[in-house]
Structures are given as C-alpha cells and as structure tokens.
PDB file of C-alpha atoms in Angstrom:
ATOM      1  CA  MET A   1       0.000   0.000   0.000  1.00 78.00           C
ATOM      2  CA  LYS A   2       1.203   3.474  -0.758  1.00 83.00           C
ATOM      3  CA  PHE A   3      -0.188   4.689   2.567  1.00 77.00           C
ATOM      4  CA  PRO A   4       0.360   1.898   5.096  1.00 76.00           C
ATOM      5  CA  TYR A   5      -1.577   2.176   8.315  1.00 77.00           C
ATOM      6  CA  PRO A   6       0.671   3.156  11.253  1.00 74.00           C
ATOM      7  CA  GLU A   7       1.936   0.207  13.262  1.00 74.00           C
ATOM      8  CA  ASN A   8       1.283   2.088  16.506  1.00 70.00           C
ATOM      9  CA  ASP A   9      -2.357   3.095  16.200  1.00 69.00           C
ATOM     10  CA  GLU A  10      -2.274   4.563  19.694  1.00 75.00           C
ATOM     11  CA  ALA A  11      -0.112   7.422  18.399  1.00 76.00           C
ATOM     12  CA  ILE A  12      -3.072   9.672  17.606  1.00 82.00           C
ATOM     13  CA  GLU A  13      -1.072  12.269  15.671  1.00 85.00           C
ATOM     14  CA  THR A  14       0.466   9.573  13.453  1.00 83.00           C
ATOM     15  CA  VAL A  15      -2.966   8.119  12.696  1.00 81.00           C
ATOM     16  CA  LYS A  16      -4.359  11.589  11.938  1.00 86.00           C
ATOM     17  CA  ARG A  17      -1.415  12.234   9.598  1.00 88.00           C
ATOM     18  CA  HIS A  18      -2.060   8.900   7.851  1.00 82.00           C
ATOM     19  CA  PHE A  19      -5.686   9.814   7.116  1.00 84.00           C
ATOM     20  CA  GLN A  20      -4.719  13.331   6.074  1.00 88.00           C
ATOM     21  CA  ASP A  21      -2.088  11.974   3.643  1.00 90.00           C
ATOM     22  CA  ARG A  22      -4.693   9.618   2.136  1.00 87.00           C
ATOM     23  CA  GLU A  23      -7.202  12.450   1.800  1.00 90.00           C
ATOM     24  CA  ASN A  24      -4.613  14.745   0.197  1.00 91.00           C
ATOM     25  CA  HIS A  25      -3.682  12.003  -2.275  1.00 90.00           C
ATOM     26  CA  LEU A  26      -7.332  11.420  -3.178  1.00 90.00           C
ATOM     27  CA  ASN A  27      -7.877  15.170  -3.615  1.00 92.00           C
ATOM     28  CA  GLY A  28      -4.906  15.231  -6.002  1.00 93.00           C
ATOM     29  CA  LEU A  29      -6.599  12.545  -8.118  1.00 95.00           C
ATOM     30  CA  ARG A  30      -9.812  14.563  -8.526  1.00 94.00           C
ATOM     31  CA  ALA A  31      -8.453  16.383 -11.580  1.00 94.00           C
ATOM     32  CA  VAL A  32      -7.604  13.082 -13.285  1.00 94.00           C
ATOM     33  CA  LEU A  33     -10.216  10.495 -12.304  1.00 95.00           C
ATOM     34  CA  PRO A  34     -13.991  10.666 -12.829  1.00 94.00           C
ATOM     35  CA  PRO A  35     -16.086  11.503  -9.734  1.00 95.00           C
ATOM     36  CA  ARG A  36     -17.656   8.003  -9.658  1.00 95.00           C
ATOM     37  CA  VAL A  37     -14.149   6.488  -9.330  1.00 96.00           C
ATOM     38  CA  ILE A  38     -13.092   9.062  -6.709  1.00 95.00           C
ATOM     39  CA  ALA A  39     -16.224   8.029  -4.769  1.00 95.00           C
ATOM     40  CA  ILE A  40     -14.679   4.550  -4.357  1.00 96.00           C
ATOM     41  CA  GLY A  41     -11.816   6.114  -2.395  1.00 92.00           C
ATOM     42  CA  GLU A  42     -14.344   7.965  -0.249  1.00 90.00           C
ATOM     43  CA  GLU A  43     -16.457   4.882   0.440  1.00 88.00           C
ATOM     44  CA  TYR A  44     -16.424   3.996   4.116  1.00 81.00           C
ATOM     45  CA  GLY A  45     -17.899   1.008   5.887  1.00 86.00           C
ATOM     46  CA  THR A  46     -15.930  -1.347   3.652  1.00 92.00           C
ATOM     47  CA  GLU A  47     -13.490  -2.464   6.349  1.00 88.00           C
ATOM     48  CA  ASP A  48     -14.088  -6.065   7.391  1.00 89.00           C
ATOM     49  CA  GLY A  49     -15.541  -6.732   3.922  1.00 93.00           C
ATOM     50  CA  LEU A  50     -15.675 -10.422   2.992  1.00 94.00           C
ATOM     51  CA  ILE A  51     -15.157 -11.689  -0.545  1.00 94.00           C
ATOM     52  CA  ILE A  52     -18.409 -13.103  -1.873  1.00 94.00           C
ATOM     53  CA  LYS A  53     -17.207 -13.882  -5.367  1.00 96.00           C
ATOM     54  CA  VAL A  54     -14.655 -12.935  -8.010  1.00 97.00           C
ATOM     55  CA  SER A  55     -15.388 -13.453 -11.685  1.00 97.00           C
ATOM     56  CA  ARG A  56     -14.026 -12.619 -15.111  1.00 95.00           C
ATOM     57  CA  SER A  57     -16.161 -11.557 -18.056  1.00 93.00           C
ATOM     58  CA  ARG A  58     -16.445 -13.955 -20.985  1.00 90.00           C
ATOM     59  CA  SER A  59     -13.959 -11.841 -22.917  1.00 91.00           C
ATOM     60  CA  GLY A  60     -11.581 -11.994 -19.953  1.00 88.00           C
ATOM     61  CA  LYS A  61     -11.151  -8.210 -20.077  1.00 96.00           C
ATOM     62  CA  ASP A  62     -13.257  -7.307 -17.043  1.00 98.00           C
ATOM     63  CA  LEU A  63     -12.913  -8.505 -13.461  1.00 98.00           C
ATOM     64  CA  THR A  64     -15.739  -8.265 -10.917  1.00 98.00           C
ATOM     65  CA  LEU A  65     -15.113  -8.402  -7.186  1.00 98.00           C
ATOM     66  CA  ALA A  66     -18.125  -8.613  -4.865  1.00 98.00           C
ATOM     67  CA  LEU A  67     -17.625  -7.974  -1.143  1.00 97.00           C
ATOM     68  CA  ARG A  68     -20.077  -8.141   1.768  1.00 95.00           C
ATOM     69  CA  CYS A  69     -19.421  -5.025   3.841  1.00 95.00           C
ATOM     70  CA  GLY A  70     -20.982  -3.069   6.675  1.00 92.00           C
ATOM     71  CA  ASN A  71     -21.781  -3.552  10.344  1.00 89.00           C
ATOM     72  CA  ILE A  72     -24.701  -3.971  12.736  1.00 87.00           C
ATOM     73  CA  PRO A  73     -25.513  -0.323  13.503  1.00 89.00           C
ATOM     74  CA  ASP A  74     -25.095   0.971   9.926  1.00 89.00           C
ATOM     75  CA  GLY A  75     -26.387  -2.043   8.011  1.00 92.00           C
ATOM     76  CA  TYR A  76     -24.820  -4.415   5.508  1.00 95.00           C
ATOM     77  CA  PHE A  77     -24.302  -4.118   1.771  1.00 96.00           C
ATOM     78  CA  ASP A  78     -22.675  -5.862  -1.140  1.00 97.00           C
ATOM     79  CA  TRP A  79     -20.016  -3.688  -2.723  1.00 97.00           C
ATOM     80  CA  VAL A  80     -19.687  -4.860  -6.312  1.00 98.00           C
ATOM     81  CA  LEU A  81     -16.658  -3.509  -8.174  1.00 98.00           C
ATOM     82  CA  THR A  82     -16.229  -4.135 -11.915  1.00 98.00           C
ATOM     83  CA  TYR A  83     -12.786  -3.340 -13.254  1.00 98.00           C
ATOM     84  CA  LYS A  84     -12.942  -2.567 -16.987  1.00 98.00           C
ATOM     85  CA  ASP A  85      -9.987  -3.840 -19.065  1.00 97.00           C
ATOM     86  CA  ALA A  86      -8.546  -5.310 -15.874  1.00 98.00           C
ATOM     87  CA  GLU A  87      -4.873  -6.153 -15.554  1.00 97.00           C
ATOM     88  CA  ILE A  88      -3.621  -8.070 -12.560  1.00 97.00           C
ATOM     89  CA  THR A  89      -0.211  -9.642 -12.098  1.00 97.00           C
ATOM     90  CA  THR A  90       0.022 -13.395 -11.683  1.00 95.00           C
ATOM     91  CA  ASP A  91       1.146 -12.986  -8.069  1.00 94.00           C
ATOM     92  CA  ASP A  92      -1.713 -10.589  -7.312  1.00 96.00           C
ATOM     93  CA  GLU A  93      -4.288 -12.858  -8.972  1.00 95.00           C
ATOM     94  CA  ARG A  94      -2.975 -15.788  -6.951  1.00 93.00           C
ATOM     95  CA  THR A  95      -3.297 -13.668  -3.780  1.00 93.00           C
ATOM     96  CA  LEU A  96      -6.860 -12.706  -4.739  1.00 95.00           C
ATOM     97  CA  ALA A  97      -7.750 -16.343  -5.451  1.00 92.00           C
ATOM     98  CA  ARG A  98      -6.313 -17.420  -2.125  1.00 89.00           C
ATOM     99  CA  LEU A  99      -8.224 -14.688  -0.292  1.00 92.00           C
ATOM    100  CA  ALA A 100     -11.475 -15.613  -2.045  1.00 91.00           C
ATOM    101  CA  ARG A 101     -10.992 -19.265  -1.184  1.00 85.00           C
ATOM    102  CA  SER A 102     -10.330 -18.435   2.462  1.00 82.00           C
ATOM    103  CA  THR A 103     -14.059 -17.794   2.791  1.00 72.00           C
ATOM    104  CA  MET A 104     -15.361 -21.333   2.784  1.00 61.00           C
ATOM    105  CA  LEU A 105     -18.871 -21.256   4.159  1.00 53.00           C
ATOM    106  CA  ALA A 106     -21.731 -18.851   4.438  1.00 47.00           C
ATOM    107  CA  GLN A 107     -21.569 -18.226   8.188  1.00 53.00           C
ATOM    108  CA  SER A 108     -18.519 -16.673   9.818  1.00 57.00           C
ATOM    109  CA  ASP A 109     -16.056 -19.189   8.414  1.00 61.00           C
ATOM    110  CA  HIS A 110     -13.477 -16.873   6.944  1.00 75.00           C
ATOM    111  CA  ASP A 111      -9.846 -16.032   7.524  1.00 79.00           C
ATOM    112  CA  ALA A 112      -9.531 -12.746   5.654  1.00 87.00           C
ATOM    113  CA  ASP A 113     -11.393  -9.471   5.523  1.00 91.00           C
ATOM    114  CA  LEU A 114     -10.761  -6.133   3.869  1.00 94.00           C
ATOM    115  CA  ALA A 115      -8.650  -3.843   6.028  1.00 92.00           C
ATOM    116  CA  ARG A 116      -8.327  -0.857   3.676  1.00 92.00           C
ATOM    117  CA  HIS A 117      -8.081   0.136   0.030  1.00 95.00           C
ATOM    118  CA  GLU A 118      -6.709   3.038  -1.987  1.00 95.00           C
ATOM    119  CA  LEU A 119      -6.804   4.459  -5.490  1.00 96.00           C
ATOM    120  CA  ASP A 120      -4.022   5.701  -7.719  1.00 96.00           C
ATOM    121  CA  ILE A 121      -3.349   6.397 -11.369  1.00 96.00           C
ATOM    122  CA  THR A 122      -1.087   4.370 -13.625  1.00 95.00           C
ATOM    123  CA  GLU A 123       1.674   5.741 -15.823  1.00 94.00           C
ATOM    124  CA  ASN A 124      -0.701   5.631 -18.822  1.00 93.00           C
ATOM    125  CA  GLY A 125      -3.566   7.414 -17.041  1.00 93.00           C
ATOM    126  CA  GLY A 126      -5.504   4.318 -16.002  1.00 96.00           C
ATOM    127  CA  VAL A 127      -6.762   3.474 -12.534  1.00 98.00           C
ATOM    128  CA  GLU A 128      -5.054   1.316  -9.937  1.00 98.00           C
ATOM    129  CA  HIS A 129      -7.068   0.012  -7.004  1.00 98.00           C
ATOM    130  CA  ARG A 130      -5.004  -1.510  -4.194  1.00 97.00           C
ATOM    131  CA  LEU A 131      -6.767  -3.623  -1.576  1.00 97.00           C
ATOM    132  CA  GLU A 132      -5.252  -4.847   1.673  1.00 95.00           C
ATOM    133  CA  PHE A 133      -6.790  -7.728   3.609  1.00 93.00           C
ATOM    134  CA  TYR A 134      -6.152  -8.716   7.185  1.00 90.00           C
ATOM    135  CA  VAL A 135      -5.609 -12.464   7.359  1.00 86.00           C
ATOM    136  CA  PHE A 136      -6.241 -14.042  10.758  1.00 78.00           C
ATOM    137  CA  MET A 137      -3.005 -15.317  12.358  1.00 73.00           C
ATOM    138  CA  HIS A 138      -1.053 -14.285   9.246  1.00 76.00           C
ATOM    139  CA  GLY A 139      -0.939 -10.486   8.996  1.00 81.00           C
ATOM    140  CA  ASN A 140      -1.854  -8.339   6.034  1.00 89.00           C
ATOM    141  CA  VAL A 141      -1.692  -9.207   2.345  1.00 92.00           C
ATOM    142  CA  GLU A 142      -2.500  -6.986  -0.583  1.00 94.00           C
ATOM    143  CA  PHE A 143      -3.091  -7.025  -4.295  1.00 97.00           C
ATOM    144  CA  ALA A 144      -3.718  -4.433  -7.000  1.00 98.00           C
ATOM    145  CA  VAL A 145      -5.950  -4.291 -10.044  1.00 98.00           C
ATOM    146  CA  ARG A 146      -5.112  -1.914 -12.871  1.00 98.00           C
ATOM    147  CA  CYS A 147      -7.884  -0.953 -15.252  1.00 98.00           C
ATOM    148  CA  SER A 148      -9.289   1.697 -17.578  1.00 97.00           C
ATOM    149  CA  ASP A 149     -12.327   2.360 -15.356  1.00 97.00           C
ATOM    150  CA  ILE A 150     -14.183   1.024 -12.326  1.00 98.00           C
ATOM    151  CA  LEU A 151     -17.936   0.657 -12.186  1.00 97.00           C
ATOM    152  CA  TRP A 152     -19.485  -0.047  -8.806  1.00 97.00           C
ATOM    153  CA  GLU A 153     -22.702  -0.426  -6.939  1.00 97.00           C
ATOM    154  CA  LYS A 154     -23.934  -0.999  -3.401  1.00 96.00           C
ATOM    155  CA  ILE A 155     -26.732  -3.453  -2.780  1.00 97.00           C
ATOM    156  CA  ALA A 156     -28.372  -3.461   0.671  1.00 96.00           C
ATOM    157  CA  GLN A 157     -28.268  -6.792   2.523  1.00 96.00           C
ATOM    158  CA  PRO A 158     -30.039  -7.934   5.708  1.00 95.00           C
ATOM    159  CA  ASP A 159     -26.943  -9.392   7.391  1.00 92.00           C
ATOM    160  CA  ARG A 160     -23.324 -10.491   6.955  1.00 89.00           C
ATOM    161  CA  LYS A 161     -24.120 -14.079   5.956  1.00 89.00           C
ATOM    162  CA  LEU A 162     -22.641 -15.024   2.606  1.00 90.00           C
ATOM    163  CA  PRO A 163     -24.232 -17.272   0.014  1.00 89.00           C
ATOM    164  CA  ARG A 164     -22.947 -20.835   0.025  1.00 85.00           C
ATOM    165  CA  LEU A 165     -20.721 -21.279  -3.033  1.00 86.00           C
ATOM    166  CA  LYS A 166     -18.552 -24.191  -4.029  1.00 84.00           C
ATOM    167  CA  GLU A 167     -15.999 -21.831  -5.617  1.00 88.00           C
ATOM    168  CA  ARG A 168     -15.626 -18.115  -4.916  1.00 91.00           C
ATOM    169  CA  PHE A 169     -13.253 -17.491  -7.850  1.00 93.00           C
ATOM    170  CA  PRO A 170     -14.217 -19.843 -10.666  1.00 92.00           C
ATOM    171  CA  GLY A 171     -11.486 -19.866 -13.285  1.00 89.00           C
ATOM    172  CA  GLY A 172      -9.038 -18.138 -10.965  1.00 89.00           C
ATOM    173  CA  LEU A 173      -5.462 -19.311 -10.763  1.00 88.00           C
ATOM    174  CA  PRO A 174      -4.952 -22.518  -8.824  1.00 85.00           C
ATOM    175  CA  THR A 175      -3.918 -22.029  -5.219  1.00 81.00           C
ATOM    176  CA  GLU A 176      -3.815 -24.038  -2.088  1.00 70.00           C
ATOM    177  CA  TYR A 177      -7.528 -24.235  -1.395  1.00 54.00           C
ATOM    178  CA  GLY A 178      -8.833 -22.359   1.563  1.00 52.00           C
ATOM    179  CA  ARG A 179      -6.983 -21.247   4.577  1.00 53.00           C
ATOM    180  CA  TYR A 180      -3.783 -19.306   4.769  1.00 53.00           C
ATOM    181  CA  PRO A 181      -1.136 -21.209   6.713  1.00 50.00           C
ATOM    182  CA  ASN A 182      -0.655 -20.431  10.372  1.00 40.00           C
ATOM    183  CA  PRO A 183       2.773 -18.724  10.589  1.00 42.00           C
ATOM    184  CA  ARG A 184       3.512 -20.636  13.816  1.00 38.00           C
ATOM    185  CA  ASN A 185       3.641 -23.958  11.948  1.00 35.00           C
TER     186      ASN A 185
END
C-alpha cells in the first residue's frame, strides 16, 4: 500500500497524519479520475468486507469483485466492483484467489477481511485500485488491479451471511484451497 496504516495506532497524531495523507492524495486525483471512481476512495464502511465472489467476463477483459461489507448499527451491503480492461499480475491474482478461497462457508467461516483500500493512477492514465486484507493469524496481504475504469454499486443486505458457493473465484489461478497457513507452523 502506498499509505500503510501506522503500526502504533495509539499514536493519535500519526494516525491523523495517515488519514490526512490519504485524503490529500485522493484530492490530487480529482483532476484526473472521474467523480464516480473518486467516490470509491471515499467509500467507508468497507473495512471487514468479505469476498463473496470474483469473476471474469467472458472476454476476460473485465474482473468483478463482490464484497459483503458493513456492520450492525449501519447495516450491511454488497459492494460490487467491476474493473474494466482489468490487468492483474500473476502474483496478485494468486493472492486474490487465495483470499477468495479463504471464505469457505456462508456463516462466519473466513480467515480474511478487507482492512483498507486506496486508489491511484497508472503511468498511462488508467486506474489502480489496491486492496489490503487482514488475514487471521497471518498479517496483512495486498493485491492491485489496474484498469481503464471502475464501475461499482452498493446493494443493501439484511446481514453479513454469505451465500454458500462451491468456488468463490471460478477460473481463478490454482492455489492451495482455503486457509492461509498459520505462521507458527
């Protein structure tokens, strides 16, 4: 991540500076990115988001990532992000596949949830969306998707329960199925 979260989150001034740096960066992108893409960087309530499903379009050009986000007092929603003309490195796609497959069942059986995300522009004027997930007993892992545009929507949901799916990233790169290894092993 370009703006890593401070290791000592009890240092209030450091945390404030972190959020101010992120806001300044996003404000600098306003002249380059469309408002609907900037709105992704301003979207809050996405922390602790669980991967519902990842899919590629038939042409293979677009990538869709659906996350279940929200909390009890504010309500839950599916945050569906479609990356147009998506480019993702092999390592990042493998990370995404592993994260998707760490959510096995519909009820609370997951190892990874979204910690934070950030936007940037690529050298050729495209969009880069970086997402960092907290993996239980493992730490944080991240991946990036580069694209020409991002379309997104929020769909209200009654709770955090995910649909039961046999595969959360059909056609994704092969990975060890399911859980990230415990670093103590």
